[in-house]
Amino acid sequence: MAQKIKLSTIAESLGLSTATISLALRDSPLVAVDTRERIKEQARTLGYIYNRRAASLRTSRSGIIGVVVHDIMNPFYGEILKAIESELDRSRHTFILSNHYDSVEKQRNFIETLLQLGGDGVIMSPAIGTPDEDVMLAEQNGMPAILVARSMEGLDLPTYRGDDAYGISLATNHLIGLGHRAIAFIGGTDQTSTGRDRYQGYVNALRKAGIEVDPDLRIQGPRTKQGGFEAAVNFLSLAQKPTAAVCWNDLVAIGLMNGIARAGLVPGHDISVTGYDDLEEASIATPSLTTVANGQTEVGRLAARALLDKLAGNHDPDGIHLIKPEMRIRQSTEPLNR
Amino acid sequence: MAQKIKLSTIAESLGLSTATISLALRDSPLVAVDTRERIKEQARTLGYIYNRRAASLRTSRSGIIGVVVHDIMNPFYGEILKAIESELDRSRHTFILSNHYDSVEKQRNFIETLLQLGGDGVIMSPAIGTPDEDVMLAEQNGMPAILVARSMEGLDLPTYRGDDAYGISLATNHLIGLGHRAIAFIGGTDQTSTGRDRYQGYVNALRKAGIEVDPDLRIQGPRTKQGGFEAAVNFLSLAQKPTAAVCWNDLVAIGLMNGIARAGLVPGHDISVTGYDDLEEASIATPSLTTVANGQTEVGRLAARALLDKLAGNHDPDGIHLIKPEMRIRQSTEPLNR
DNA sequence: CTGAAAGCGCTTACAG
DNA sequence: CTGAAAGCGCTTACAG
């Protein structure tokens, strides 16, 4: 490995000062066009690598944006991340990703690391139980935070997420419209804003239709395919014999349908199932899944844009921005025929 | 936001020098134990944030490790990443993740950014068509590279991946053992080492069993669930009426099974299907998927360990390390009954 | 056991 | 249009 090429190496080789080299490489109009070209050419020949740490130490801008969510392997977050990535790519920002797996400690470590690296901002879907201080730590050290998918009650931070209560009411109403009355609610937890909102949306829709809400028809917990699959056993042995299930998300719904099929019933036909999120996978499941499009691409795009705007010094309104969900009717729901 | 706390702030407040503070915070035995404690306590009270950029500018070690793969939303890579993450977490390294989507340019941008940030090393699953120079760029600038899942012919880099030819032969032999003769091969591409090896493993197994290899039974391309789903149409209209399919990976297999089911046939019973990778999802698919465990957790763990060892100055052997795959027999394959 | 001083590689007023 | 010099916040020999 040849010795390190730095600004001064280029400067000396060209008989110029480092100031001029620095300006030229960043395309400053302060340097004459042909000098600029000559410098860039030389930088290329020498294999110069820009040292961002040095630059950022001086400017206190790093070009790094942190993103931390529950689990990047969950396609719901995956789709949000993809949208963030493509938005950030465009503005030449580097993004650092992490899972917190709902561990407050892991999340705090991430925020601290990000601060140490001089991160410009952070987009996060806060872990269950995140104390306000952990987010304020970022803000107080000049690293603005944007929330996605989950809100935090106390703080007035820019937040982008779907309108969960409304979305779930769409799915529930769809089933009621098909004649179902015994409708279970499978998955999720009361520990997140999302969880509370979705269950509430289901409860409201039932009430509005004059259907009594039976707490035993709620199976809390499942949030993954595996979870939905395992919940099928409990679901099928419920005394109330529900004819339909509103699921926490597409993963739970697909898992549940697999579990129902394993038990010898035909999901969609024997039991109507709705999902939530409209993942890519929903349309190719068997049967294809009736679900609610949750706008994760929109969420990611808007959150990234909001952060970039804030960093650029443009003012953006704080508070919660709700994305309107939309119903996607497919084969996993059928009219009740009894 | 209060003014920035730095080493010198702590030093002044305590009447000590920055050198002592620096050493104390890194637990150096050069500083007396109670001085050390006093300093740490003060750092905590003041809300000191360690500036890694400054430190790394001085030490030329950043604690950053880059990881770039085809697509983190693909659970195959997801499982590798998870293993890398847990290994890196333990040693307090930060990892920066990126997809290259098989774009050589995106991959090169990533490597350059990583160099600019002073990355200590990079773990990569090289994009199709990666030129040697792009990887050498990293190596020559003191940033060692480790390959996962895919190899590169010309370079003698440490590489961790499954033994693809052997693994696919296990799946093919399993089907042959069940009496199948007309066995299709669905998905993948000849443009990656993995693709060539897997197809070759299939060809070898057929030949060894005295079965003629029919190139028309190969459907190239699909690598995702969506791809497998769409391939079902072509698969079912093949003139040779195959009774079984060896799929490129679990995603293609699951997609294909969904497509087969959509066409009114029963996957597993009417058509035997094997996957590859043994994703978490394989065991809960309907029918549960017969597949080959590809050791992605092992791959990620070993690759991370190898890099950390190298960074610690321990010598590690270059060259390709093949992880032995294992057969997982489930419900998606049945004896031929005609 | 602690301190003074140089230096990592940039950028930014400021001067000319 | 270009250059000299200070400084970002650390760490590391070196000296005492």
XYZ file of C-alpha atoms (C1' of nucleotides) in Angstrom:
708
model
C 0.000 0.000 0.000
C 1.485 3.255 -1.183
C 1.758 6.109 1.274
C -1.343 8.100 2.036
C -2.311 10.727 -0.518
C -3.719 13.840 1.094
C -4.547 17.367 0.065
C -1.008 18.513 0.733
C 0.369 15.745 -1.514
C -1.670 17.097 -4.380
C -0.814 20.660 -3.450
C 2.911 20.016 -3.502
C 2.821 18.023 -6.710
C 1.092 20.929 -8.402
C 2.818 23.804 -6.665
C -0.445 25.065 -5.168
C -1.767 25.498 -1.652
C -4.026 23.034 0.144
C -6.675 25.733 0.362
C -6.916 25.879 -3.397
C -7.004 22.100 -3.708
C -9.729 21.858 -1.106
C -11.862 24.451 -2.846
C -11.279 23.006 -6.301
C -12.293 19.493 -5.321
C -15.545 20.843 -3.967
C -16.143 22.714 -7.212
C -15.852 26.174 -5.737
C -16.211 28.966 -8.292
C -13.430 30.708 -6.376
C -10.935 28.580 -8.301
C -10.372 29.157 -12.031
C -12.023 26.520 -14.182
C -8.871 25.099 -15.751
C -7.001 25.050 -12.426
C -9.944 23.155 -11.036
C -9.808 20.611 -13.840
C -6.060 20.187 -13.489
C -6.463 19.552 -9.772
C -9.243 17.031 -10.187
C -7.261 15.231 -12.837
C -4.258 15.034 -10.537
C -6.386 13.818 -7.637
C -7.659 11.018 -9.808
C -4.179 9.998 -10.997
C -2.797 9.924 -7.494
C -5.764 7.916 -6.210
C -6.677 10.538 -3.647
C -9.264 9.545 -1.070
C -11.152 12.318 0.640
C -10.908 12.072 4.403
C -14.375 12.742 5.681
C -13.402 12.465 9.306
C -10.987 15.357 9.012
C -13.480 17.397 7.052
C -16.302 16.656 9.413
C -14.140 17.455 12.427
C -13.712 20.889 10.934
C -17.244 21.465 9.634
C -19.146 19.416 12.223
C -21.267 17.983 9.452
C -20.759 14.301 8.758
C -23.252 13.370 6.079
C -24.272 10.435 8.247
C -27.885 9.691 9.043
C -28.859 6.943 11.434
C -31.895 4.733 11.063
C -33.037 2.388 13.800
C -36.106 0.178 13.683
C -37.393 -2.925 15.384
C -36.075 -5.409 12.836
C -34.852 -4.804 9.314
C -35.669 -8.388 8.386
C -39.346 -7.609 8.822
C -40.440 -6.639 5.306
C -42.688 -3.923 6.694
C -39.606 -2.061 7.922
C -37.693 -3.269 4.888
C -40.044 -1.369 2.632
C -39.715 1.764 4.750
C -35.931 1.470 4.687
C -35.869 1.043 0.949
C -37.746 4.298 0.552
C -35.442 6.085 2.982
C -32.400 4.689 1.232
C -33.413 5.894 -2.187
C -34.236 9.339 -0.848
C -30.932 9.624 1.023
C -28.876 8.262 -1.857
C -30.015 11.131 -3.964
C -28.563 13.660 -1.549
C -25.288 11.761 -1.035
C -25.887 10.952 2.581
C -24.594 7.776 4.169
C -26.970 5.891 6.307
C -26.210 3.702 9.258
C -28.759 1.095 10.088
C -29.563 -0.802 13.229
C -32.158 -3.084 14.741
C -33.169 -2.484 18.321
C -35.349 -5.564 18.699
C -37.327 -3.458 21.181
C -34.362 -3.297 23.506
C -34.168 0.203 24.930
C -30.524 -0.375 25.780
C -29.532 -1.414 22.275
C -31.340 1.623 20.952
C -29.545 3.959 23.330
C -26.192 2.473 22.392
C -27.003 3.166 18.798
C -27.923 6.785 19.471
C -24.715 7.265 21.435
C -22.586 5.754 18.702
C -24.299 7.952 16.184
C -23.548 11.027 18.272
C -19.912 9.973 18.572
C -19.706 9.691 14.806
C -21.244 13.118 14.481
C -24.454 11.924 12.879
C -26.477 14.698 11.284
C -29.834 13.208 12.193
C -31.723 10.056 13.080
C -34.873 8.393 11.827
C -36.305 5.980 14.326
C -39.204 3.736 15.099
C -38.848 3.891 18.863
C -38.429 0.720 20.904
C -41.187 -0.212 23.321
C -40.622 1.705 26.534
C -38.242 4.299 25.081
C -37.805 7.016 27.716
C -38.098 10.591 26.517
C -34.523 11.309 27.625
C -33.081 8.914 25.092
C -34.606 10.825 22.231
C -33.874 14.169 23.842
C -30.228 13.111 24.123
C -30.100 13.215 20.350
C -31.984 16.467 20.003
C -29.992 18.243 22.706
C -26.765 17.352 20.991
C -27.902 18.864 17.759
C -29.007 15.656 16.105
C -32.673 15.987 15.110
C -34.889 12.911 15.307
C -37.797 11.916 13.106
C -40.195 9.138 14.102
C -41.648 6.539 11.757
C -44.349 3.907 12.210
C -44.680 4.511 15.959
C -45.334 7.721 17.871
C -44.225 8.847 21.309
C -46.859 10.477 23.451
C -44.997 13.138 25.358
C -42.716 14.518 22.676
C -43.699 16.791 19.876
C -41.464 15.257 17.227
C -42.163 15.016 13.520
C -43.793 11.609 13.109
C -44.828 9.749 9.983
C -47.091 6.757 10.183
C -50.270 5.221 8.859
C -53.681 6.007 10.314
C -53.976 2.697 12.105
C -57.350 3.076 13.737
C -58.916 4.081 10.447
C -57.097 1.354 8.503
C -58.183 -1.456 10.763
C -61.747 -0.165 10.709
C -61.672 -0.546 6.925
C -60.715 -4.212 7.232
C -63.247 -4.836 9.996
C -66.044 -3.119 8.096
C -65.202 -5.147 5.014
C -65.721 -8.370 6.969
C -68.906 -7.084 8.585
C -70.150 -6.180 5.130
C -69.575 -9.784 4.061
C -71.895 -10.918 6.848
C -69.334 -11.955 9.458
C -70.219 -11.363 13.101
C -67.765 -13.496 15.076
C -64.564 -11.740 14.142
C -61.320 -12.366 16.013
C -58.431 -9.961 16.350
C -55.056 -11.718 16.123
C -51.704 -10.313 17.171
C -50.036 -7.085 18.218
C -49.522 -5.614 21.631
C -50.905 -2.785 23.725
C -47.380 -1.612 24.415
C -47.034 0.375 21.196
C -49.131 3.246 19.881
C -49.743 1.173 16.784
C -51.018 -1.739 18.799
C -53.452 0.335 20.813
C -54.709 2.205 17.764
C -55.332 -0.907 15.729
C -57.229 -2.713 18.418
C -59.260 0.431 19.042
C -60.123 0.675 15.343
C -61.442 -2.883 15.432
C -63.463 -2.247 18.582
C -64.978 0.936 17.159
C -66.010 -0.725 13.919
C -67.726 -3.582 15.737
C -69.552 -1.214 18.078
C -70.728 0.973 15.252
C -72.219 -2.122 13.630
C -73.939 -3.064 16.862
C -71.786 -6.143 17.419
C -70.775 -6.902 20.947
C -67.038 -6.861 21.577
C -65.847 -10.114 23.114
C -62.400 -9.726 24.692
C -61.847 -13.460 24.373
C -61.746 -13.029 20.611
C -58.502 -11.156 20.939
C -55.259 -13.134 20.775
C -52.448 -10.782 21.783
C -48.808 -11.275 20.967
C -48.128 -12.568 17.457
C -46.335 -10.180 15.127
C -44.556 -12.562 12.770
C -45.394 -15.348 10.354
C -44.227 -17.859 12.900
C -46.432 -16.218 15.522
C -49.486 -16.281 13.270
C -48.830 -19.881 12.401
C -48.697 -20.905 16.031
C -51.767 -18.826 16.920
C -53.863 -20.900 14.521
C -54.253 -23.624 17.115
C -55.698 -21.248 19.701
C -57.772 -19.509 17.103
C -59.394 -22.718 15.885
C -60.211 -23.864 19.389
C -62.004 -20.678 20.429
C -65.409 -21.512 21.893
C -67.070 -18.736 19.854
C -66.026 -20.349 16.540
C -65.127 -17.103 14.762
C -65.669 -17.113 11.011
C -63.152 -14.393 10.334
C -59.912 -12.930 11.653
C -58.599 -9.402 11.491
C -54.836 -9.809 11.731
C -52.263 -7.446 13.161
C -50.303 -7.489 9.908
C -49.726 -9.453 6.703
C -47.111 -11.669 8.301
C -49.481 -12.818 11.025
C -52.255 -13.272 8.452
C -50.098 -15.405 6.168
C -48.858 -17.451 9.092
C -52.407 -17.906 10.347
C -53.594 -19.010 6.898
C -50.791 -21.559 6.773
C -51.802 -22.821 10.184
C -55.459 -23.021 9.150
C -54.489 -24.959 6.030
C -52.346 -27.301 8.093
C -55.452 -28.047 10.182
C -57.283 -29.149 7.056
C -59.441 -26.062 6.552
C -59.357 -23.787 3.521
C -58.311 -20.243 4.459
C -60.390 -17.666 2.652
C -63.216 -20.111 2.110
C -63.749 -21.593 5.557
C -62.262 -18.680 7.468
C -61.941 -15.157 6.124
C -58.639 -13.480 6.949
C -57.457 -9.904 6.551
C -53.892 -8.656 6.808
C -52.358 -5.235 7.241
C -49.498 -3.503 5.339
C -49.985 -4.918 1.831
C -46.479 -6.323 1.601
C -45.281 -7.417 -1.838
C -45.966 -10.927 -0.693
C -49.653 -10.378 0.050
C -50.707 -10.644 -3.578
C -48.936 -13.941 -4.216
C -50.001 -15.721 -1.042
C -52.444 -18.615 -1.388
C -55.137 -17.469 -1.259
C -54.070 -13.948 -2.157
C -54.496 -11.769 0.899
C -57.154 -9.132 1.464
C -55.323 -6.411 3.310
C -54.847 -2.712 3.979
C -52.140 -0.765 2.168
C -50.292 1.064 4.905
C -48.179 3.382 2.759
C -44.760 2.332 4.107
C -43.033 3.652 0.998
C -44.737 6.978 1.567
C -43.775 6.923 5.242
C -40.102 6.325 4.456
C -39.975 8.874 1.685
C -41.669 11.624 3.685
C -39.609 10.981 6.812
C -36.349 11.151 4.851
C -37.466 14.304 3.058
C -38.507 15.927 6.325
C -35.117 15.230 7.858
C -33.212 16.496 4.836
C -35.348 19.624 4.792
C -34.669 20.223 8.453
C -30.928 19.740 7.921
C -31.065 22.182 5.027
C -32.484 24.700 7.459
C -35.980 24.750 6.028
C -38.587 24.775 8.713
C -40.894 21.815 8.783
C -43.987 21.391 10.897
C -43.627 19.095 13.888
C -46.344 16.755 14.953
C -47.906 13.625 13.603
C -48.455 13.129 9.905
C -50.932 10.346 9.265
C -50.845 8.545 5.935
C -54.284 7.380 4.774
C -54.493 3.593 4.423
C -56.404 1.928 1.574
C -58.310 -1.353 1.341
C -57.026 -4.085 -1.008
C -59.647 -6.759 -1.531
C -58.379 -10.157 -2.705
C -59.255 -13.819 -2.220
C -58.752 -14.410 1.488
C -62.139 -12.978 2.425
C -65.492 -14.400 1.307
C -69.150 -13.757 2.184
C -70.363 -15.700 5.185
C -72.424 -18.629 3.895
C -74.083 -20.395 6.732
C -28.425 23.014 23.456
C -25.610 23.721 25.864
C -22.139 24.339 24.530
C -20.061 21.375 23.448
C -18.374 19.409 26.205
C -14.949 18.146 25.198
C -11.936 16.635 26.885
C -10.552 20.058 27.698
C -13.830 21.065 29.355
C -13.495 18.156 31.744
C -9.775 18.797 32.167
C -10.307 22.415 33.181
C -13.193 21.653 35.497
C -11.004 19.166 37.327
C -7.670 20.955 37.084
C -6.109 18.117 35.094
C -4.664 17.813 31.611
C -6.523 16.470 28.589
C -3.978 13.673 28.348
C -5.005 12.356 31.724
C -8.675 12.648 30.904
C -8.194 10.833 27.632
C -6.328 7.988 29.296
C -8.761 7.747 32.190
C -11.822 7.497 30.001
C -10.224 4.622 28.140
C -9.469 2.887 31.426
C -5.724 3.158 31.172
C -3.855 1.758 34.194
C -1.513 4.726 33.819
C -4.064 6.806 35.694
C -4.651 6.228 39.403
C -7.868 4.370 40.095
C -9.611 7.083 42.090
C -8.572 9.819 39.656
C -10.045 7.634 36.943
C -13.317 7.289 38.801
C -13.488 10.987 39.529
C -12.954 11.758 35.844
C -15.589 9.307 34.635
C -18.054 10.655 37.132
C -17.435 14.188 35.927
C -17.752 13.142 32.281
C -21.143 11.650 33.068
C -22.374 14.725 34.921
C -21.301 17.060 32.168
C -22.905 14.852 29.513
C -19.645 14.403 27.654
C -19.867 12.785 24.216
C -16.748 11.154 22.905
C -15.813 12.490 19.493
C -14.878 9.470 17.446
C -14.009 11.482 14.403
C -11.290 13.322 16.225
C -9.999 10.151 17.814
C -10.064 8.229 14.589
C -8.296 11.040 12.757
C -5.508 10.604 15.219
C -5.452 6.809 15.464
C -6.640 5.986 11.948
C -8.922 3.358 13.393
C -12.627 4.096 13.138
C -14.396 1.046 14.523
C -16.554 1.059 11.407
C -17.101 -2.058 9.363
C -18.990 -1.965 6.101
C -21.290 -4.700 4.877
C -22.698 -4.730 1.369
C -24.913 -7.416 -0.112
C -27.369 -7.778 -2.931
C -30.480 -6.970 -0.943
C -30.974 -6.880 2.815
C -34.690 -7.491 2.381
C -33.907 -10.961 1.089
C -34.096 -13.124 4.223
C -31.142 -15.194 3.041
C -28.929 -12.125 3.414
C -30.957 -11.025 6.390
C -29.920 -14.128 8.285
C -26.268 -13.585 7.356
C -26.481 -9.967 8.495
C -28.034 -10.928 11.776
C -25.107 -13.217 12.494
C -22.590 -10.540 11.512
C -24.384 -7.990 13.641
C -24.322 -10.075 16.782
C -20.645 -10.870 16.293
C -19.717 -7.235 15.687
C -21.854 -5.944 18.546
C -19.802 -7.963 20.937
C -16.609 -6.188 19.906
C -18.178 -2.731 19.897
C -17.846 -2.146 16.190
C -20.345 -0.085 14.247
C -21.539 -1.518 11.038
C -22.687 0.308 7.971
C -24.970 -1.564 5.680
C -25.807 -1.187 2.041
C -27.584 -2.976 -0.766
C -25.915 -2.978 -4.165
C -28.804 -4.584 -6.057
C -26.091 -6.007 -8.308
C -25.138 -2.535 -9.470
C -21.359 -2.361 -9.691
C -21.548 1.407 -9.508
C -23.613 1.466 -6.323
C -21.178 -0.995 -4.801
C -18.173 1.134 -5.751
C -19.795 4.225 -4.302
C -20.277 2.351 -1.088
C -16.635 1.253 -0.938
C -15.482 4.800 -1.589
C -17.721 6.218 1.101
C -16.444 3.615 3.504
C -12.854 4.566 2.720
C -13.682 8.225 3.262
C -15.105 7.374 6.662
C -11.981 5.413 7.458
C -13.694 2.042 7.570
C -11.620 -0.672 9.183
C -12.832 -3.426 6.912
C -15.598 -4.592 4.627
C -17.661 -7.751 4.319
C -19.216 -8.113 0.908
C -21.196 -10.392 -1.316
C -19.850 -8.980 -4.579
C -22.233 -7.630 -7.205
C -22.435 -9.451 -10.516
C -19.606 -8.226 -12.721
C -17.532 -6.681 -9.920
C -14.116 -5.833 -11.388
C -11.088 -6.888 -9.375
C -9.990 -3.248 -9.073
C -13.015 -2.322 -7.018
C -12.116 -4.809 -4.336
C -8.416 -4.038 -4.620
C -9.248 -0.384 -4.056
C -10.310 -1.346 -0.562
C -7.361 -3.625 0.104
C -4.791 -1.160 -1.221
C -6.096 1.520 1.075
C -5.695 -0.668 4.080
C -9.281 -1.810 4.325
C -9.368 -5.611 4.198
C -12.275 -7.324 2.443
C -13.990 -10.588 3.270
C -16.375 -12.250 0.830
C -19.603 -13.989 1.770
C -22.038 -16.116 -0.219
C -20.324 -15.427 -3.551
C -16.694 -15.893 -4.582
C -14.536 -13.977 -7.026
C -12.384 -16.073 -9.331
C -9.206 -14.081 -9.740
C -8.677 -12.855 -6.192
C -7.408 -14.859 -3.291
C -9.635 -13.304 -0.642
C -11.026 -14.987 2.437
C -14.421 -16.252 1.338
C -17.184 -17.901 3.333
C -20.036 -19.646 1.587
C -21.996 -22.858 1.374
C -20.867 -25.781 -0.756
C -23.484 -25.159 -3.418
C -22.714 -27.963 -5.835
C -22.825 -30.497 -3.039
C -25.951 -28.988 -1.492
C -27.968 -29.044 -4.670
C -26.869 -32.617 -5.357
C -28.387 -33.564 -1.987
C -31.749 -32.134 -3.044
C -31.571 -33.685 -6.508
C -30.596 -37.088 -5.143
C -33.449 -36.928 -2.675
C -35.931 -36.473 -5.544
C -34.290 -39.186 -7.616
C -34.514 -41.470 -4.607
C -38.264 -40.807 -4.490
C -38.540 -42.072 -8.051
C -38.655 -38.785 -9.924
C -37.012 -38.648 -13.346
C -38.348 -35.509 -14.993
C -36.885 -32.924 -12.638
C -36.815 -29.252 -13.543
C -34.343 -26.668 -12.254
C -35.982 -23.322 -11.516
C -34.241 -20.022 -11.041
C -30.796 -18.526 -10.565
C -28.336 -17.238 -13.095
C -25.029 -18.278 -14.602
C -23.616 -14.869 -13.806
C -22.706 -15.686 -10.215
C -20.448 -18.399 -8.862
C -23.386 -19.625 -6.804
C -25.571 -19.929 -9.870
C -23.036 -21.918 -11.840
C -22.228 -24.204 -8.928
C -25.835 -24.997 -8.133
C -26.779 -25.827 -11.695
C -23.659 -27.949 -11.991
C -24.574 -29.849 -8.823
C -27.976 -30.645 -10.313
C -26.451 -31.757 -13.622
C -23.905 -33.970 -11.884
C -26.508 -35.691 -9.732
C -28.718 -36.458 -12.725
C -25.795 -37.825 -14.744
C -24.612 -39.986 -11.918
C -28.101 -41.513 -11.773
C -28.036 -42.115 -15.516
C -30.732 -39.549 -16.215
C -30.332 -37.479 -19.362
C -30.014 -33.745 -18.763
C -32.604 -31.805 -20.714
C -31.639 -28.111 -20.978
C -35.288 -27.226 -21.597
C -36.028 -28.253 -18.025
C -34.056 -25.295 -16.780
C -35.894 -22.025 -16.216
C -33.287 -19.355 -15.586
C -33.890 -16.076 -13.861
C -36.191 -16.257 -10.846
C -34.597 -15.507 -7.487
C -37.548 -14.196 -5.507
C -40.956 -15.348 -4.357
C -42.555 -13.224 -7.042
C -40.221 -14.766 -9.634
C -41.054 -18.306 -8.552
C -44.739 -17.499 -8.574
C -44.583 -16.214 -12.121
C -42.405 -19.138 -13.281
C -45.172 -21.563 -12.334
C -46.981 -20.868 -15.595
C -43.943 -21.781 -17.699
C -43.153 -24.701 -15.474
C -46.628 -26.206 -15.786
C -46.653 -25.854 -19.549
C -43.343 -27.640 -20.119
C -43.790 -30.385 -22.756
C -41.823 -32.861 -20.621
C -44.355 -32.644 -17.764
C -41.800 -32.658 -14.944
C -42.985 -34.235 -11.703
C -40.535 -32.348 -9.534
C -38.652 -29.079 -9.317
C -35.316 -28.278 -7.749
C -35.528 -24.589 -6.941
C -32.771 -22.024 -6.739
C -33.754 -21.103 -3.198
C -36.595 -21.212 -0.685
C -38.148 -18.001 -1.961
C -38.457 -19.350 -5.494
C -39.755 -22.667 -4.138
C -42.434 -21.006 -2.023
C -43.443 -18.741 -4.885
C -43.593 -21.720 -7.240
C -45.728 -23.695 -4.798
C -48.127 -20.763 -4.546
C -48.282 -20.608 -8.338
C -48.900 -24.337 -8.560
C -51.678 -24.082 -5.987
C -53.216 -21.177 -7.862
C -53.379 -23.440 -10.926
C -55.422 -25.951 -8.960
C -52.714 -28.520 -8.309
C -51.464 -29.569 -4.891
C -47.789 -28.735 -4.380
C -45.949 -31.550 -2.638
C -48.519 -34.077 -3.712
C -48.877 -33.442 -7.450
C -45.483 -31.820 -7.873
C -42.549 -32.314 -5.544
C -40.599 -29.136 -4.796
C -37.290 -28.550 -3.048
C -35.917 -25.237 -1.842
C -32.494 -24.068 -0.765
C -31.367 -22.105 2.319
C -33.807 -23.386 4.950
C -35.123 -19.952 5.826
C -37.181 -19.659 9.005
C -40.192 -19.574 6.754
C -39.530 -22.933 5.109
C -40.924 -24.947 7.979
C -44.208 -23.056 8.174
C -44.965 -22.939 4.449
C -47.891 -25.019 3.206
C -46.812 -27.693 2.598
C -43.713 -27.332 4.733
C -40.722 -27.126 2.452
C -38.122 -29.807 1.883
C -34.898 -27.854 1.541
C -31.173 -27.651 2.138
C -29.795 -25.826 5.182
C -27.166 -23.516 3.780
C -25.552 -22.395 7.015
C -26.072 -18.647 6.565
C -25.727 -18.038 10.295
C -22.423 -19.894 10.190
C -21.317 -17.912 7.135
C -22.032 -14.583 8.797
C -20.467 -15.557 12.076
C -17.273 -16.916 10.542
C -16.868 -14.000 8.163
C -17.224 -11.493 10.986
C -14.816 -13.423 13.168
C -12.289 -13.671 10.351
C -12.395 -9.923 9.809
C -12.080 -9.134 13.497
C -9.151 -11.538 13.762
C -7.452 -9.918 10.827
C -7.973 -6.466 12.333
C -6.545 -7.696 15.604
C -3.426 -8.667 13.696
C -3.919 -12.402 13.924
C -3.151 -14.126 10.700
C -6.005 -15.960 9.084
C -5.836 -18.256 6.099
C -7.040 -16.783 2.824
C -9.019 -18.781 0.324
C -12.452 -20.257 0.187
C -14.078 -21.767 3.245
C -17.005 -23.981 2.274
C -19.740 -24.635 4.800
C -21.305 -28.089 4.468
C -25.027 -27.957 3.661
C -27.530 -30.387 5.163
C -30.775 -31.862 3.877
C -34.065 -30.997 5.619
C -36.849 -33.311 4.507
C -40.408 -32.059 5.003
C -43.777 -32.299 3.243
C -43.165 -30.690 -0.146
C -41.620 -33.822 -1.622
C -43.394 -37.158 -2.037
C -42.610 -40.456 -3.775
C -43.563 -40.533 -7.436
C -46.789 -42.503 -7.724
C -47.645 -43.112 -11.316
C 1.167 9.029 38.180
C 0.473 13.512 35.418
C 1.419 17.345 31.891
C 3.071 20.046 27.594
C 3.145 19.788 22.893
C 2.825 18.002 18.331
C 0.011 16.257 14.829
C -3.969 13.501 12.377
C -6.142 15.988 7.391
C -9.231 18.827 6.457
C -11.875 23.970 5.961
C -12.413 28.721 6.654
C -11.982 33.428 7.421
C -8.613 36.716 6.144
C -5.175 38.950 3.410
C -3.298 40.095 -0.885
C -7.871 34.066 -8.317
C -4.507 31.972 -4.733
C -1.904 31.379 -0.148
C -0.617 31.408 5.030
C -2.314 30.174 9.263
C -5.437 28.783 12.779
C -8.266 25.325 14.581
C -11.789 21.212 14.783
C -11.023 17.409 19.351
C -8.706 13.853 20.064
C -4.051 10.540 21.173
C 0.653 9.632 21.730
C 5.365 9.682 22.491
C 8.210 12.095 25.671
C 9.589 14.286 29.843
C 9.381 14.739 34.615
